[in-house]
């Protein structure tokens, strides 16, 4: 879909979605978020896809929400239309692993969308921030909630209250991104990581994702209980049996995603 707001392609068992609004540094408006949501749901339903990569351009993953589209909206407008909730959170419906491959700016809504992904691989030119306070508002797509969980309350307060931008080195040191790679290697590195994940058993990858996410939603005791029961449940799958058998027989497993 090279003429649309997102460009999609499939490589092996990896689905790749590229935000494609270069004239606005991929600023996120309703049309773009609708297109992104549709692409995500399509890949979620495709049994031949085991992992998804979300990326932007070399200049911007997404420079933020489209302020020009929001500037004239009233309180009544945003509540009536359920701004953000209506289409931004489609990402949270995706059970398959999603990797954000971030180059350039990931600010405001761009940072928030990246944080909705399961982990972030950053190019060495990546910039992260929640600068909403500079335009008289606050993060609205989870920035004030996910950022503290990723980088600590103190650093999140610093970023949200001052609006300052965090470079890739600081973002990795703080725990926001999983790794930094040279800009010209970003797509290859993300595809390689996604290919590894997509080569695993899909139901097991989904279970692993749910278990890690549970750590952010509940107590340690309840989280460990969820993990234990999910671990037990994997013993009902063919892929668990195949994986352990292959290990004992010293060969590569052949997962059938069942």
mmCIF file with all atom_site columns, N, CA, C and O in Angstrom, residues 95 118 203-220 222-232 234:
data_model
loop_
_atom_site.group_PDB
_atom_site.id
_atom_site.type_symbol
_atom_site.label_atom_id
_atom_site.label_alt_id
_atom_site.label_comp_id
_atom_site.label_asym_id
_atom_site.label_entity_id
_atom_site.label_seq_id
_atom_site.pdbx_PDB_ins_code
_atom_site.Cartn_x
_atom_site.Cartn_y
_atom_site.Cartn_z
_atom_site.occupancy
_atom_site.B_iso_or_equiv
_atom_site.pdbx_formal_charge
_atom_site.auth_seq_id
_atom_site.auth_comp_id
_atom_site.auth_asym_id
_atom_site.auth_atom_id
_atom_site.pdbx_PDB_model_num
ATOM 1   N N  . UNK A 1 95  ? -2.146 -9.137  19.915 1.00 0.00 ? 95  UNK A N  1
ATOM 2   C CA . UNK A 1 95  ? -1.548 -10.123 20.810 1.00 0.00 ? 95  UNK A CA 1
ATOM 3   C C  . UNK A 1 95  ? -0.169 -10.562 20.326 1.00 0.00 ? 95  UNK A C  1
ATOM 4   O O  . UNK A 1 95  ? 0.651  -11.022 21.116 1.00 0.00 ? 95  UNK A O  1
ATOM 5   N N  . UNK A 1 118 ? 5.965  -3.616  22.096 1.00 0.00 ? 118 UNK A N  1
ATOM 6   C CA . UNK A 1 118 ? 6.502  -4.491  23.133 1.00 0.00 ? 118 UNK A CA 1
ATOM 7   C C  . UNK A 1 118 ? 7.939  -4.152  23.505 1.00 0.00 ? 118 UNK A C  1
ATOM 8   O O  . UNK A 1 118 ? 8.329  -4.325  24.656 1.00 0.00 ? 118 UNK A O  1
ATOM 9   N N  . UNK A 1 203 ? 1.759  -19.287 19.607 1.00 0.00 ? 203 UNK A N  1
ATOM 10  C CA . UNK A 1 203 ? 0.992  -19.267 20.865 1.00 0.00 ? 203 UNK A CA 1
ATOM 11  C C  . UNK A 1 203 ? 1.876  -19.095 22.097 1.00 0.00 ? 203 UNK A C  1
ATOM 12  O O  . UNK A 1 203 ? 1.455  -18.477 23.083 1.00 0.00 ? 203 UNK A O  1
ATOM 13  N N  . UNK A 1 204 ? 3.092  -19.604 22.043 1.00 0.00 ? 204 UNK A N  1
ATOM 14  C CA . UNK A 1 204 ? 3.990  -19.440 23.179 1.00 0.00 ? 204 UNK A CA 1
ATOM 15  C C  . UNK A 1 204 ? 4.493  -17.998 23.249 1.00 0.00 ? 204 UNK A C  1
ATOM 16  O O  . UNK A 1 204 ? 4.609  -17.417 24.339 1.00 0.00 ? 204 UNK A O  1
ATOM 17  N N  . UNK A 1 205 ? 4.780  -17.387 22.104 1.00 0.00 ? 205 UNK A N  1
ATOM 18  C CA . UNK A 1 205 ? 5.206  -15.980 22.088 1.00 0.00 ? 205 UNK A CA 1
ATOM 19  C C  . UNK A 1 205 ? 4.098  -15.081 22.626 1.00 0.00 ? 205 UNK A C  1
ATOM 20  O O  . UNK A 1 205 ? 4.356  -14.139 23.386 1.00 0.00 ? 205 UNK A O  1
ATOM 21  N N  . UNK A 1 206 ? 2.852  -15.376 22.259 1.00 0.00 ? 206 UNK A N  1
ATOM 22  C CA . UNK A 1 206 ? 1.716  -14.607 22.768 1.00 0.00 ? 206 UNK A CA 1
ATOM 23  C C  . UNK A 1 206 ? 1.608  -14.764 24.283 1.00 0.00 ? 206 UNK A C  1
ATOM 24  O O  . UNK A 1 206 ? 1.397  -13.795 25.018 1.00 0.00 ? 206 UNK A O  1
ATOM 25  N N  . UNK A 1 207 ? 1.784  -15.987 24.755 1.00 0.00 ? 207 UNK A N  1
ATOM 26  C CA . UNK A 1 207 ? 1.712  -16.236 26.200 1.00 0.00 ? 207 UNK A CA 1
ATOM 27  C C  . UNK A 1 207 ? 2.832  -15.509 26.937 1.00 0.00 ? 207 UNK A C  1
ATOM 28  O O  . UNK A 1 207 ? 2.610  -14.943 28.012 1.00 0.00 ? 207 UNK A O  1
ATOM 29  N N  . UNK A 1 208 ? 4.038  -15.515 26.365 1.00 0.00 ? 208 UNK A N  1
ATOM 30  C CA . UNK A 1 208 ? 5.167  -14.832 26.990 1.00 0.00 ? 208 UNK A CA 1
ATOM 31  C C  . UNK A 1 208 ? 4.920  -13.325 27.055 1.00 0.00 ? 208 UNK A C  1
ATOM 32  O O  . UNK A 1 208 ? 5.197  -12.677 28.078 1.00 0.00 ? 208 UNK A O  1
ATOM 33  N N  . UNK A 1 209 ? 4.375  -12.765 25.979 1.00 0.00 ? 209 UNK A N  1
ATOM 34  C CA . UNK A 1 209 ? 4.050  -11.337 25.958 1.00 0.00 ? 209 UNK A CA 1
ATOM 35  C C  . UNK A 1 209 ? 3.021  -11.004 27.032 1.00 0.00 ? 209 UNK A C  1
ATOM 36  O O  . UNK A 1 209 ? 3.177  -10.017 27.774 1.00 0.00 ? 209 UNK A O  1
ATOM 37  N N  . UNK A 1 210 ? 1.993  -11.821 27.150 1.00 0.00 ? 210 UNK A N  1
ATOM 38  C CA . UNK A 1 210 ? 0.961  -11.569 28.148 1.00 0.00 ? 210 UNK A CA 1
ATOM 39  C C  . UNK A 1 210 ? 1.522  -11.668 29.562 1.00 0.00 ? 210 UNK A C  1
ATOM 40  O O  . UNK A 1 210 ? 1.141  -10.889 30.443 1.00 0.00 ? 210 UNK A O  1
ATOM 41  N N  . UNK A 1 211 ? 2.431  -12.599 29.773 1.00 0.00 ? 211 UNK A N  1
ATOM 42  C CA . UNK A 1 211 ? 3.010  -12.766 31.104 1.00 0.00 ? 211 UNK A CA 1
ATOM 43  C C  . UNK A 1 211 ? 3.849  -11.557 31.501 1.00 0.00 ? 211 UNK A C  1
ATOM 44  O O  . UNK A 1 211 ? 3.759  -11.059 32.633 1.00 0.00 ? 211 UNK A O  1
ATOM 45  N N  . UNK A 1 212 ? 4.670  -11.055 30.583 1.00 0.00 ? 212 UNK A N  1
ATOM 46  C CA . UNK A 1 212 ? 5.489  -9.873  30.891 1.00 0.00 ? 212 UNK A CA 1
ATOM 47  C C  . UNK A 1 212 ? 4.596  -8.661  31.111 1.00 0.00 ? 212 UNK A C  1
ATOM 48  O O  . UNK A 1 212 ? 4.799  -7.872  32.047 1.00 0.00 ? 212 UNK A O  1
ATOM 49  N N  . UNK A 1 213 ? 3.582  -8.489  30.264 1.00 0.00 ? 213 UNK A N  1
ATOM 50  C CA . UNK A 1 213 ? 2.680  -7.349  30.433 1.00 0.00 ? 213 UNK A CA 1
ATOM 51  C C  . UNK A 1 213 ? 1.940  -7.396  31.761 1.00 0.00 ? 213 UNK A C  1
ATOM 52  O O  . UNK A 1 213 ? 1.620  -6.351  32.343 1.00 0.00 ? 213 UNK A O  1
ATOM 53  N N  . UNK A 1 214 ? 1.668  -8.597  32.251 1.00 0.00 ? 214 UNK A N  1
ATOM 54  C CA . UNK A 1 214 ? 0.962  -8.714  33.521 1.00 0.00 ? 214 UNK A CA 1
ATOM 55  C C  . UNK A 1 214 ? 1.770  -8.100  34.666 1.00 0.00 ? 214 UNK A C  1
ATOM 56  O O  . UNK A 1 214 ? 1.202  -7.631  35.652 1.00 0.00 ? 214 UNK A O  1
ATOM 57  N N  . UNK A 1 215 ? 3.087  -8.081  34.529 1.00 0.00 ? 215 UNK A N  1
ATOM 58  C CA . UNK A 1 215 ? 3.936  -7.506  35.576 1.00 0.00 ? 215 UNK A CA 1
ATOM 59  C C  . UNK A 1 215 ? 3.621  -6.040  35.824 1.00 0.00 ? 215 UNK A C  1
ATOM 60  O O  . UNK A 1 215 ? 3.834  -5.523  36.922 1.00 0.00 ? 215 UNK A O  1
ATOM 61  N N  . UNK A 1 216 ? 3.107  -5.343  34.797 1.00 0.00 ? 216 UNK A N  1
ATOM 62  C CA . UNK A 1 216 ? 2.790  -3.922  34.935 1.00 0.00 ? 216 UNK A CA 1
ATOM 63  C C  . UNK A 1 216 ? 1.372  -3.682  35.421 1.00 0.00 ? 216 UNK A C  1
ATOM 64  O O  . UNK A 1 216 ? 0.983  -2.547  35.687 1.00 0.00 ? 216 UNK A O  1
ATOM 65  N N  . UNK A 1 217 ? 0.584  -4.736  35.504 1.00 0.00 ? 217 UNK A N  1
ATOM 66  C CA . UNK A 1 217 ? -0.830 -4.567  35.801 1.00 0.00 ? 217 UNK A CA 1
ATOM 67  C C  . UNK A 1 217 ? -1.249 -5.092  37.165 1.00 0.00 ? 217 UNK A C  1
ATOM 68  O O  . UNK A 1 217 ? -2.377 -4.894  37.594 1.00 0.00 ? 217 UNK A O  1
ATOM 69  N N  . UNK A 1 218 ? -0.352 -5.800  37.869 1.00 0.00 ? 218 UNK A N  1
ATOM 70  C CA . UNK A 1 218 ? -0.777 -6.458  39.096 1.00 0.00 ? 218 UNK A CA 1
ATOM 71  C C  . UNK A 1 218 ? 0.378  -6.544  40.082 1.00 0.00 ? 218 UNK A C  1
ATOM 72  O O  . UNK A 1 218 ? 1.476  -6.059  39.818 1.00 0.00 ? 218 UNK A O  1
ATOM 73  N N  . UNK A 1 219 ? 0.129  -7.199  41.219 1.00 0.00 ? 219 UNK A N  1
ATOM 74  C CA . UNK A 1 219 ? 1.172  -7.373  42.225 1.00 0.00 ? 219 UNK A CA 1
ATOM 75  C C  . UNK A 1 219 ? 2.129  -8.486  41.808 1.00 0.00 ? 219 UNK A C  1
ATOM 76  O O  . UNK A 1 219 ? 1.827  -9.301  40.920 1.00 0.00 ? 219 UNK A O  1
ATOM 77  N N  . UNK A 1 220 ? 3.286  -8.535  42.457 1.00 0.00 ? 220 UNK A N  1
ATOM 78  C CA . UNK A 1 220 ? 4.256  -9.583  42.171 1.00 0.00 ? 220 UNK A CA 1
ATOM 79  C C  . UNK A 1 220 ? 3.657  -10.959 42.436 1.00 0.00 ? 220 UNK A C  1
ATOM 80  O O  . UNK A 1 220 ? 3.805  -11.885 41.633 1.00 0.00 ? 220 UNK A O  1
ATOM 81  N N  . UNK A 1 222 ? 0.494  -11.987 42.442 1.00 0.00 ? 222 UNK A N  1
ATOM 82  C CA . UNK A 1 222 ? -0.495 -12.354 41.435 1.00 0.00 ? 222 UNK A CA 1
ATOM 83  C C  . UNK A 1 222 ? 0.165  -12.559 40.073 1.00 0.00 ? 222 UNK A C  1
ATOM 84  O O  . UNK A 1 222 ? -0.248 -13.433 39.294 1.00 0.00 ? 222 UNK A O  1
ATOM 85  N N  . UNK A 1 223 ? 1.180  -11.764 39.786 1.00 0.00 ? 223 UNK A N  1
ATOM 86  C CA . UNK A 1 223 ? 1.889  -11.916 38.520 1.00 0.00 ? 223 UNK A CA 1
ATOM 87  C C  . UNK A 1 223 ? 2.597  -13.249 38.415 1.00 0.00 ? 223 UNK A C  1
ATOM 88  O O  . UNK A 1 223 ? 2.558  -13.916 37.364 1.00 0.00 ? 223 UNK A O  1
ATOM 89  N N  . UNK A 1 224 ? 3.254  -13.663 39.486 1.00 0.00 ? 224 UNK A N  1
ATOM 90  C CA . UNK A 1 224 ? 3.937  -14.962 39.488 1.00 0.00 ? 224 UNK A CA 1
ATOM 91  C C  . UNK A 1 224 ? 2.926  -16.096 39.363 1.00 0.00 ? 224 UNK A C  1
ATOM 92  O O  . UNK A 1 224 ? 3.166  -17.093 38.666 1.00 0.00 ? 224 UNK A O  1
ATOM 93  N N  . UNK A 1 225 ? 1.768  -15.947 40.006 1.00 0.00 ? 225 UNK A N  1
ATOM 94  C CA . UNK A 1 225 ? 0.732  -16.963 39.879 1.00 0.00 ? 225 UNK A CA 1
ATOM 95  C C  . UNK A 1 225 ? 0.247  -17.054 38.430 1.00 0.00 ? 225 UNK A C  1
ATOM 96  O O  . UNK A 1 225 ? 0.067  -18.165 37.893 1.00 0.00 ? 225 UNK A O  1
ATOM 97  N N  . UNK A 1 226 ? 0.047  -15.913 37.790 1.00 0.00 ? 226 UNK A N  1
ATOM 98  C CA . UNK A 1 226 ? -0.362 -15.905 36.376 1.00 0.00 ? 226 UNK A CA 1
ATOM 99  C C  . UNK A 1 226 ? 0.704  -16.583 35.524 1.00 0.00 ? 226 UNK A C  1
ATOM 100 O O  . UNK A 1 226 ? 0.393  -17.404 34.650 1.00 0.00 ? 226 UNK A O  1
ATOM 101 N N  . UNK A 1 227 ? 1.971  -16.235 35.775 1.00 0.00 ? 227 UNK A N  1
ATOM 102 C CA . UNK A 1 227 ? 3.070  -16.856 35.038 1.00 0.00 ? 227 UNK A CA 1
ATOM 103 C C  . UNK A 1 227 ? 3.076  -18.371 35.232 1.00 0.00 ? 227 UNK A C  1
ATOM 104 O O  . UNK A 1 227 ? 3.220  -19.144 34.275 1.00 0.00 ? 227 UNK A O  1
ATOM 105 N N  . UNK A 1 228 ? 2.919  -18.824 36.477 1.00 0.00 ? 228 UNK A N  1
ATOM 106 C CA . UNK A 1 228 ? 2.974  -20.252 36.777 1.00 0.00 ? 228 UNK A CA 1
ATOM 107 C C  . UNK A 1 228 ? 1.883  -21.009 36.055 1.00 0.00 ? 228 UNK A C  1
ATOM 108 O O  . UNK A 1 228 ? 2.116  -22.066 35.467 1.00 0.00 ? 228 UNK A O  1
ATOM 109 N N  . UNK A 1 229 ? 0.664  -20.478 36.103 1.00 0.00 ? 229 UNK A N  1
ATOM 110 C CA . UNK A 1 229 ? -0.451 -21.159 35.444 1.00 0.00 ? 229 UNK A CA 1
ATOM 111 C C  . UNK A 1 229 ? -0.285 -21.143 33.917 1.00 0.00 ? 229 UNK A C  1
ATOM 112 O O  . UNK A 1 229 ? -0.634 -22.111 33.237 1.00 0.00 ? 229 UNK A O  1
ATOM 113 N N  . UNK A 1 230 ? 0.260  -20.054 33.388 1.00 0.00 ? 230 UNK A N  1
ATOM 114 C CA . UNK A 1 230 ? 0.511  -19.984 31.946 1.00 0.00 ? 230 UNK A CA 1
ATOM 115 C C  . UNK A 1 230 ? 1.608  -20.959 31.549 1.00 0.00 ? 230 UNK A C  1
ATOM 116 O O  . UNK A 1 230 ? 1.523  -21.639 30.514 1.00 0.00 ? 230 UNK A O  1
ATOM 117 N N  . UNK A 1 231 ? 2.642  -21.045 32.368 1.00 0.00 ? 231 UNK A N  1
ATOM 118 C CA . UNK A 1 231 ? 3.709  -22.026 32.148 1.00 0.00 ? 231 UNK A CA 1
ATOM 119 C C  . UNK A 1 231 ? 3.124  -23.436 32.132 1.00 0.00 ? 231 UNK A C  1
ATOM 120 O O  . UNK A 1 231 ? 3.425  -24.244 31.237 1.00 0.00 ? 231 UNK A O  1
ATOM 121 N N  . UNK A 1 232 ? 2.290  -23.747 33.099 1.00 0.00 ? 232 UNK A N  1
ATOM 122 C CA . UNK A 1 232 ? 1.652  -25.056 33.132 1.00 0.00 ? 232 UNK A CA 1
ATOM 123 C C  . UNK A 1 232 ? 0.839  -25.290 31.852 1.00 0.00 ? 232 UNK A C  1
ATOM 124 O O  . UNK A 1 232 ? 0.849  -26.401 31.290 1.00 0.00 ? 232 UNK A O  1
ATOM 125 N N  . UNK A 1 234 ? 1.332  -24.256 28.902 1.00 0.00 ? 234 UNK A N  1
ATOM 126 C CA . UNK A 1 234 ? 2.134  -24.542 27.701 1.00 0.00 ? 234 UNK A CA 1
ATOM 127 C C  . UNK A 1 234 ? 2.334  -26.047 27.509 1.00 0.00 ? 234 UNK A C  1
ATOM 128 O O  . UNK A 1 234 ? 2.602  -26.504 26.396 1.00 0.00 ? 234 UNK A O  1
#
